[in-house]
Each structure stands twice: as C-alpha cells, then as structure tokens.
Tab-separated table of C-alpha atoms and ligand atoms in Angstrom:
chain	number	residue	atom	x	y	z
N	1	MET	CA	23.454	7.695	2.524
N	2	SER	CA	26.250	5.315	1.619
N	3	SER	CA	25.714	1.703	2.618
N	4	ASN	CA	28.005	1.792	5.674
N	5	GLU	CA	26.623	5.001	7.217
N	6	THR	CA	24.216	4.821	10.143
N	7	PRO	CA	20.708	5.654	9.041
N	8	ARG	CA	19.228	8.875	10.343
N	9	GLY	CA	16.162	7.930	12.351
N	10	PRO	CA	13.071	9.725	13.584
N	11	VAL	CA	12.965	12.766	15.878
N	12	ASP	CA	13.352	11.640	19.516
N	13	SER	CA	9.851	11.940	20.988
N	14	SER	CA	11.203	11.904	24.548
N	15	ARG	CA	12.893	15.251	23.835
N	16	ILE	CA	10.693	16.947	21.263
N	17	PRO	CA	6.970	16.412	21.821
N	18	ARG	CA	5.634	14.197	19.117
N	19	TYR	CA	2.880	16.634	18.243
N	20	ALA	CA	5.379	19.454	17.539
N	21	GLY	CA	6.551	20.494	14.112
N	22	PRO	CA	5.442	19.543	10.616
N	23	ALA	CA	4.576	15.876	10.046
N	24	THR	CA	6.735	13.490	8.089
N	25	PHE	CA	5.986	9.767	8.116
N	26	ALA	CA	6.955	8.408	11.570
N	27	ARG	CA	8.827	11.713	12.252
N	28	LEU	CA	11.549	10.519	9.898
N	29	PRO	CA	13.871	12.913	8.055
N	30	ARG	CA	12.866	14.265	4.694
N	31	LEU	CA	14.516	12.660	1.697
N	32	ASP	CA	16.243	15.949	0.792
N	33	GLU	CA	17.848	15.953	4.252
N	34	VAL	CA	19.505	12.559	3.768
N	35	GLY	CA	20.176	12.557	0.013
N	36	THR	CA	19.071	9.036	-0.833
N	37	ALA	CA	17.068	6.429	1.028
N	38	ASP	CA	16.612	2.673	1.064
N	39	VAL	CA	12.881	3.166	1.496
N	40	ALA	CA	11.210	6.365	0.286
N	41	VAL	CA	7.795	7.112	1.752
N	42	VAL	CA	5.905	9.232	-0.767
N	43	GLY	CA	2.450	10.718	-0.879
N	44	VAL	CA	0.286	10.833	-3.982
N	45	PRO	CA	-2.487	13.366	-3.357
N	46	PHE	CA	-4.762	12.286	-6.192
N	47	ASP	CA	-8.414	11.220	-6.076
N	48	SER	CA	-9.809	12.082	-9.495
N	49	GLY	CA	-10.323	8.361	-10.184
N	50	VAL	CA	-12.992	7.673	-7.553
N	51	SER	CA	-16.467	6.328	-8.282
N	52	TYR	CA	-18.162	7.468	-5.067
N	53	ARG	CA	-16.965	9.630	-2.159
N	54	PRO	CA	-13.938	11.796	-2.982
N	55	GLY	CA	-11.309	12.869	-0.446
N	56	ALA	CA	-8.409	10.408	-0.669
N	57	ARG	CA	-6.239	13.259	-1.969
N	58	PHE	CA	-5.893	14.176	1.713
N	59	GLY	CA	-5.005	10.619	2.760
N	60	GLY	CA	-1.216	10.830	2.647
N	61	ASN	CA	-1.007	13.802	4.977
N	62	ALA	CA	-3.581	12.278	7.350
N	63	ILE	CA	-1.449	9.128	7.558
N	64	ARG	CA	1.649	11.244	8.228
N	65	GLU	CA	-0.184	13.062	11.048
N	66	ALA	CA	-1.383	9.783	12.573
N	67	SER	CA	2.110	8.289	12.281
N	68	ARG	CA	3.545	10.692	14.889
N	69	LEU	CA	2.846	8.052	17.546
N	70	LEU	CA	4.788	5.241	15.859
N	71	ARG	CA	7.819	4.185	17.899
N	72	PRO	CA	11.167	3.000	16.536
N	73	TYR	CA	11.091	-0.632	17.690
N	74	ASN	CA	8.585	-3.055	16.150
N	75	PRO	CA	8.180	-5.948	18.621
N	76	ALA	CA	5.905	-7.951	16.322
N	77	GLN	CA	8.772	-8.306	13.834
N	78	ASP	CA	11.575	-7.934	16.437
N	79	ALA	CA	13.159	-5.152	14.392
N	80	SER	CA	13.992	-1.449	14.516
N	81	PRO	CA	13.219	-0.624	10.896
N	82	PHE	CA	14.620	2.917	10.901
N	83	ALA	CA	17.964	1.694	12.261
N	84	LEU	CA	18.191	-1.210	9.797
N	85	ALA	CA	17.754	0.946	6.703
N	86	GLN	CA	17.476	4.592	5.788
N	87	VAL	CA	13.776	5.332	5.577
N	88	ALA	CA	12.905	8.905	4.600
N	89	ASP	CA	9.856	10.930	3.638
N	90	GLY	CA	10.063	11.942	-0.005
N	91	GLY	CA	7.118	14.355	0.182
N	92	ASP	CA	4.328	14.301	-2.372
N	93	ILE	CA	4.216	13.644	-6.095
N	94	ALA	CA	2.381	16.702	-7.452
N	95	VAL	CA	-0.167	15.482	-9.999
N	96	ASN	CA	-2.782	17.151	-12.198
N	97	PRO	CA	-6.225	16.707	-10.578
N	98	PHE	CA	-8.021	17.676	-13.803
N	99	HIS	CA	-6.386	15.167	-16.156
N	100	ILE	CA	-6.221	11.507	-15.124
N	101	ASP	CA	-4.027	10.339	-18.030
N	102	GLU	CA	-1.471	13.026	-17.319
N	103	ALA	CA	-1.560	12.238	-13.579
N	104	VAL	CA	-0.879	8.560	-14.318
N	105	GLU	CA	2.133	9.545	-16.447
N	106	THR	CA	3.467	11.901	-13.765
N	107	ILE	CA	3.230	9.216	-11.076
N	108	GLU	CA	5.000	6.686	-13.281
N	109	ALA	CA	7.854	9.110	-14.072
N	110	ALA	CA	8.281	10.108	-10.413
N	111	ALA	CA	8.302	6.440	-9.351
N	112	ASP	CA	10.921	5.701	-12.040
N	113	ASP	CA	13.124	8.481	-10.623
N	114	LEU	CA	12.833	7.219	-7.052
N	115	LEU	CA	13.324	3.542	-7.917
N	116	GLY	CA	16.266	4.599	-10.072
N	117	THR	CA	18.067	5.843	-6.937
N	118	GLY	CA	17.849	2.322	-5.525
N	119	ALA	CA	14.980	3.109	-3.127
N	120	ARG	CA	11.950	0.931	-2.555
N	121	LEU	CA	8.659	2.797	-2.437
N	122	MET	CA	6.172	2.988	0.404
N	123	THR	CA	3.459	5.047	-1.232
N	124	LEU	CA	0.624	6.728	0.664
N	125	GLY	CA	-2.430	7.350	-1.514
N	126	GLY	CA	-4.478	8.755	-3.074
N	127	ASP	CA	-7.162	6.602	-4.638
N	128	HIS	CA	-6.452	3.163	-6.087
N	129	THR	CA	-5.881	4.483	-9.617
N	130	ILE	CA	-2.293	5.217	-8.550
N	131	ALA	CA	-1.411	1.518	-8.222
N	132	LEU	CA	-1.223	1.161	-12.032
N	133	PRO	CA	1.606	3.656	-12.697
N	134	LEU	CA	3.416	2.410	-9.578
N	135	LEU	CA	3.221	-1.180	-10.831
N	136	ARG	CA	4.409	-0.143	-14.291
N	137	SER	CA	7.453	1.443	-12.772
N	138	VAL	CA	8.173	-1.468	-10.414
N	139	ALA	CA	7.816	-3.957	-13.289
N	140	ARG	CA	10.209	-1.927	-15.429
N	141	LYS	CA	12.786	-2.539	-12.722
N	142	HIS	CA	11.973	-6.086	-11.591
N	143	GLY	CA	9.969	-7.613	-14.435
N	144	PRO	CA	6.384	-8.811	-13.854
N	145	VAL	CA	5.734	-8.903	-10.099
N	146	ALA	CA	3.605	-11.019	-7.799
N	147	LEU	CA	0.737	-8.950	-6.402
N	148	LEU	CA	-1.029	-9.141	-3.080
N	149	HIS	CA	-4.022	-6.875	-3.216
N	150	PHE	CA	-5.862	-6.199	0.069
N	151	ASP	CA	-9.238	-4.677	-0.714
N	152	ALA	CA	-12.986	-5.077	-0.289
N	153	HIS	CA	-13.154	-4.703	-4.063
N	154	LEU	CA	-11.695	-6.588	-7.008
N	155	ASP	CA	-10.554	-3.451	-8.866
N	156	THR	CA	-10.381	-5.572	-12.023
N	157	TRP	CA	-13.402	-3.947	-13.646
N	158	ASP	CA	-13.060	-2.671	-17.200
N	159	THR	CA	-14.246	0.953	-17.477
N	160	TYR	CA	-16.478	3.516	-15.756
N	161	PHE	CA	-18.180	6.064	-18.028
N	162	GLY	CA	-15.763	4.845	-20.686
N	163	ALA	CA	-12.734	5.783	-18.549
N	164	GLU	CA	-9.954	3.189	-18.453
N	165	TYR	CA	-7.954	4.653	-15.581
N	166	THR	CA	-10.086	4.729	-12.428
N	167	HIS	CA	-9.828	3.354	-8.923
N	168	GLY	CA	-11.943	0.328	-9.871
N	169	THR	CA	-9.794	-0.744	-12.842
N	170	PRO	CA	-6.028	-0.619	-12.125
N	171	PHE	CA	-5.435	-4.362	-11.890
N	172	ARG	CA	-7.237	-5.261	-15.121
N	173	ARG	CA	-5.053	-2.704	-16.907
N	174	ALA	CA	-1.965	-4.136	-15.198
N	175	VAL	CA	-2.807	-7.687	-16.339
N	176	GLU	CA	-3.504	-6.441	-19.885
N	177	GLU	CA	-0.120	-4.697	-19.904
N	178	GLY	CA	1.697	-7.856	-18.818
N	179	ILE	CA	3.304	-6.207	-15.778
N	180	LEU	CA	2.010	-8.759	-13.251
N	181	ASP	CA	3.198	-12.314	-12.733
N	182	THR	CA	-0.161	-13.990	-13.289
N	183	SER	CA	0.911	-17.144	-11.467
N	184	ALA	CA	0.940	-15.235	-8.149
N	185	LEU	CA	-1.968	-12.815	-7.882
N	186	SER	CA	-4.292	-12.676	-4.883
N	187	HIS	CA	-7.019	-10.449	-3.560
N	188	VAL	CA	-7.458	-10.508	0.209
N	189	GLY	CA	-10.445	-9.141	2.125
N	190	THR	CA	-12.864	-9.218	-0.814
N	191	ARG	CA	-16.589	-8.918	-0.018
N	192	GLY	CA	-19.760	-7.070	-0.865
N	193	PRO	CA	-22.079	-6.805	-3.835
N	194	LEU	CA	-20.776	-7.036	-7.401
N	195	TYR	CA	-22.254	-5.990	-10.748
N	196	GLY	CA	-22.727	-9.657	-11.701
N	197	LYS	CA	-21.257	-13.137	-11.391
N	198	GLN	CA	-19.226	-12.412	-14.518
N	199	ASP	CA	-17.029	-10.079	-12.443
N	200	LEU	CA	-15.708	-13.160	-10.635
N	201	THR	CA	-15.299	-15.209	-13.817
N	202	ASP	CA	-13.341	-12.380	-15.481
N	203	ASP	CA	-11.195	-11.919	-12.407
N	204	GLU	CA	-10.354	-15.614	-12.218
N	205	LYS	CA	-9.439	-15.650	-15.922
N	206	MET	CA	-6.933	-12.863	-15.234
N	207	GLY	CA	-5.266	-15.224	-12.776
N	208	PHE	CA	-6.415	-13.892	-9.420
N	209	GLY	CA	-7.093	-16.054	-6.394
N	210	ILE	CA	-9.520	-14.693	-3.827
N	211	VAL	CA	-9.318	-14.814	-0.040
N	212	THR	CA	-12.544	-13.226	1.158
N	213	SER	CA	-12.860	-11.377	4.449
N	214	ALA	CA	-15.007	-14.311	5.650
N	215	ASP	CA	-12.163	-16.730	4.777
N	216	VAL	CA	-9.838	-14.656	6.970
N	217	TYR	CA	-12.358	-14.762	9.813
N	218	ARG	CA	-12.983	-18.511	9.493
N	219	ARG	CA	-9.432	-19.746	8.837
N	220	GLY	CA	-7.429	-17.184	10.770
N	221	ALA	CA	-4.577	-14.859	9.846
N	222	ASP	CA	-1.737	-17.375	10.294
N	223	GLU	CA	-3.174	-19.975	7.935
N	224	ILE	CA	-3.984	-17.330	5.341
N	225	ALA	CA	-0.463	-15.869	5.536
N	226	ASP	CA	1.042	-19.368	5.136
N	227	GLN	CA	-1.074	-19.989	2.034
N	228	LEU	CA	-0.168	-16.626	0.494
N	229	ARG	CA	3.527	-17.044	1.246
N	230	GLU	CA	3.530	-20.409	-0.469
N	231	ARG	CA	1.855	-18.985	-3.558
N	232	ILE	CA	4.285	-16.053	-3.760
N	233	GLY	CA	7.475	-18.031	-3.180
N	234	ASP	CA	10.610	-16.001	-3.938
N	235	ARG	CA	9.057	-13.857	-6.674
N	236	PRO	CA	9.450	-10.074	-6.368
N	237	LEU	CA	6.281	-8.988	-4.563
N	238	TYR	CA	4.248	-5.790	-4.616
N	239	ILE	CA	1.634	-5.286	-1.883
N	240	SER	CA	-1.214	-2.874	-2.547
N	241	ILE	CA	-3.473	-2.143	0.414
N	242	ASP	CA	-6.785	-0.414	-0.045
N	243	ILE	CA	-7.707	0.595	3.496
N	244	ASP	CA	-11.326	-0.393	2.733
N	245	CYS	CA	-10.158	-4.011	3.107
N	246	LEU	CA	-10.857	-3.231	6.777
N	247	ASP	CA	-14.371	-3.185	8.156
N	248	PRO	CA	-15.897	0.315	8.247
N	249	ALA	CA	-15.661	0.001	12.060
N	250	HIS	CA	-11.875	-0.125	11.650
N	251	ALA	CA	-11.656	2.238	8.682
N	252	PRO	CA	-14.669	4.540	8.321
N	253	GLY	CA	-12.610	7.162	6.503
N	254	THR	CA	-12.719	5.788	2.997
N	255	GLY	CA	-14.617	6.370	-0.213
N	256	THR	CA	-16.378	3.069	-0.955
N	257	PRO	CA	-17.009	1.328	2.401
N	258	GLU	CA	-18.390	-2.230	2.528
N	259	ALA	CA	-19.709	-4.008	5.626
N	260	GLY	CA	-18.196	-7.245	6.924
N	261	GLY	CA	-14.503	-6.507	6.591
N	262	MET	CA	-11.304	-7.587	8.301
N	263	THR	CA	-10.151	-6.153	11.587
N	264	SER	CA	-6.963	-4.104	11.695
N	265	ARG	CA	-5.498	-6.878	13.884
N	266	GLU	CA	-6.116	-9.449	11.138
N	267	LEU	CA	-4.542	-7.249	8.474
N	268	LEU	CA	-1.433	-6.504	10.560
N	269	GLU	CA	-1.033	-10.168	11.501
N	270	ILE	CA	-1.268	-11.350	7.877
N	271	LEU	CA	1.386	-8.797	6.894
N	272	ARG	CA	3.702	-9.943	9.695
N	273	GLY	CA	3.268	-13.496	8.409
N	274	LEU	CA	4.624	-12.335	5.026
N	275	ALA	CA	7.838	-10.902	6.467
N	276	SER	CA	10.022	-13.376	4.571
N	277	CYS	CA	8.595	-12.449	1.149
N	278	ARG	CA	10.690	-10.343	-1.267
N	279	LEU	CA	8.742	-7.121	-0.919
N	280	VAL	CA	9.970	-4.669	-3.571
N	281	SER	CA	7.490	-1.825	-2.958
N	282	ALA	CA	4.045	-1.236	-1.495
N	283	ASP	CA	1.185	1.232	-1.249
N	284	VAL	CA	-1.593	2.084	1.206
N	285	VAL	CA	-4.445	3.879	-0.520
N	286	GLU	CA	-8.036	5.136	-0.219
N	287	VAL	CA	-7.771	6.892	3.157
N	288	ALA	CA	-10.336	9.716	2.947
N	289	PRO	CA	-9.992	11.696	6.193
N	290	ALA	CA	-13.207	13.707	5.819
N	291	TYR	CA	-15.202	10.546	6.673
N	292	ASP	CA	-12.854	9.520	9.464
N	293	HIS	CA	-13.443	9.843	13.210
N	294	ALA	CA	-10.709	10.243	15.820
N	295	GLU	CA	-8.105	9.254	13.187
N	296	ILE	CA	-9.311	5.609	13.340
N	297	THR	CA	-8.571	5.049	9.662
N	298	SER	CA	-5.329	6.997	9.439
N	299	VAL	CA	-3.972	5.308	12.581
N	300	ALA	CA	-4.746	1.898	11.021
N	301	ALA	CA	-3.106	3.030	7.773
N	302	SER	CA	-0.011	4.351	9.575
N	303	HIS	CA	0.473	1.035	11.370
N	304	THR	CA	-0.070	-0.819	8.108
N	305	ALA	CA	2.633	1.269	6.403
N	306	TYR	CA	4.884	0.692	9.440
N	307	GLU	CA	4.623	-3.118	9.101
N	308	LEU	CA	5.316	-2.907	5.365
N	309	THR	CA	8.289	-0.598	5.965
N	310	THR	CA	9.630	-2.998	8.594
N	311	ILE	CA	9.475	-5.909	6.151
N	312	MET	CA	11.398	-3.907	3.535
N	313	ALA	CA	13.972	-2.576	6.044
N	314	ARG	CA	14.709	-6.068	7.372
N	315	GLN	CA	15.303	-7.384	3.877
N	316	ILE	CA	17.497	-4.421	2.960
N	317	ALA	CA	19.611	-5.042	6.075
N	318	GLU	CA	19.888	-8.746	5.225
N	319	GLU	CA	20.914	-7.965	1.641
N	320	LYS	CA	23.566	-5.490	2.850
N	321	ALA	CA	24.914	-8.030	5.357
N	322	ALA	CA	25.190	-10.673	2.628
N	323	LYS	CA	27.321	-8.384	0.422
C	401	ALG	N1	-10.933	0.834	-5.250
C	401	ALG	C1	-11.948	1.125	-4.520
C	401	ALG	N2	-11.805	1.563	-3.312
C	401	ALG	N3	-13.223	0.999	-4.958
C	401	ALG	C2	-13.599	0.559	-6.242
C	401	ALG	C3	-15.089	0.605	-6.310
C	401	ALG	C4	-15.560	0.619	-7.679
C	401	ALG	C5	-17.072	0.753	-7.813
C	401	ALG	O1	-17.576	1.843	-7.573
C	401	ALG	O2	-17.726	-0.220	-8.158
C	402	ZN	ZN1	-11.643	-0.896	-2.262
C	403	ZN	ZN1	-9.231	-0.541	-4.294
C-alpha cells in the first residue's frame, strides 16, 4: 500500500458472520493480499524452548481465532487502528522444531525481511525464546531499544541443561549482545518463587527495574504507566508480553503459571497509558491453548495485541501526517 491509499480493513462482521472463513488476526487481510503493511501481524509457532508445559506453538492460531470478535473502533484509545494504518496478517514464520539454534536464525531472518519493508511487527508466539531473534532484528534497525517486559518471570536466567536459547533466558542474552538500551529496561508483573536471591541481584546488574504484580495492585495501573513512560522517554521501545504476566484466573492457558498475577484489566490499562511511547514492535507470547478454557487466555491475548496494534497505528498515522 502506498502512503496515500486507504488501508484495507477487516471483513465486515455485519455482513459476513464473524465465525465464518479462515481466521486472520482481527479478520484483517493477509499480507499477500495488500502487498506491504505498516504493521505486520505474524505468528511464530515454536515452543521447543519451554521448561515446563509445552503447547505455545499453537498460541498464534488460538489468538487469531479469539480475535474474530475484535471490532474496528478502540474507544479506550479513541482510534480506529485499521483505518489509521494498514495492518495485515503475515501468516506464520515456519521454524524448525527440532533445532533451537536454527529456529532462532530463521526468526531473525524473517523479522529482518518484514522490518525491511518498513513494517512494524506484532508477533504472536510461540514461547518466549522468540523474543531474542526479534530483538536482534529490531535493534539492527533502530539501535539498542528500551524494553518493557510483562511477565511473571524474569527470563534473565543463564542456561537450562546447558542450553543458552530457552524461554527463560532471552533477555540475559539480549543484554549480553548489547541490543537493549540498559538505561530503560523494566519487568512488569513479576512474582513467584525464584532459584535464589542472586537471580534478583543478577537481574538488577543487567539494568532491569522491577514492577511486581503486587506493586501494580497496590499503586494502580495509572501510576505505574506514568512511571514507565517517564523511564522510557522518547527512546525506541519494544514491548514483550508473556501472557503469564496475568493471573492464572485470567490466563490459565500457559506453560509456566504463577499465582498472584495481574488482571487483564490492569494489563490493558497500563498499555493504554503507554500510548505516547515510540513503540517500534511488540510480541505476545506463551499462549498454550491446550490448558485454556473457553478461550479465556486467547481472548486476553487478542485484546492485548489489539491495544499494542492501536498504539503503533496511531503513531504511524501521526508520522504520515507530519510528512
Ligand atoms: N518465560 C516463561 N514463561 N517462563 C520461564 C520459566 C523458566 C523456569 O522454568 O524457571
Ligand atoms: Zn513467564
Ligand atoms: Zn517469559
């Protein structure tokens, strides 16, 4: 799509029942139907990096299915994201489930291709391993990025069974590789047992600040969003959302659930409070539909991706208007 063409939006659900036809994210066109997109929604069906329950390889398609009910106007951000920018579903990145190193390379190369077209990425995981190649690719384009990491877990551990690329280690690797702006790194929603106190010391040394799920509950979403926004400033920002940042009551369908998490309302409200940040790409990971009930988790994930997409679409529209 050239910059002055009207974006092609979702299928009209008042004419074609929303449960009909194959699922794309939010019933949007496929990327090959529109040529190029401002925001490409892509799935990464990969879960060979998990340490407990597998199944996140099915997460992307579960989120697409649950996203059939999304509507085109987002009142919380007073925006119609799919009219402001061309958002399209780029399908899945096909990765080797038997070879983690190769999968990481494939994801990085595919992300390079998509970012190279000028698109921002809204990636649907997959387990959290995939954040590392996505961050490498985003940093190649923007330089080291600020990171907001929503998760029950730190994911800054070193290795599991000697493996460097797992879903518990992507952000330590990213810091080691110098692809993160270490003056603006935050975990949000952290809780639950650790291996030892050293986990926290190591994490702090890497530059991370921690907002626990209890902090969110005590201080409220608005205050937390204000604090995060201040820390991020106008740096290019990547947001990585592990759906297990939510309480298992709000996201049972995930591989490493921890009690005492945020509500989906808190997560969505914090994201809306970050709407003015320079969001360059984002992911939602760790949706494992086999443990889900009534699509609770994939509905929460689809709304999370919708808020993130709205933030990106608004900024794209602003940038185009300023040209
Ligand atoms: N990234 C997620 N979801 N979990 C990491 C858990 C690592 C562990 O088993 O200690
Ligand atoms: Zn997690
Ligand atoms: Zn994680």
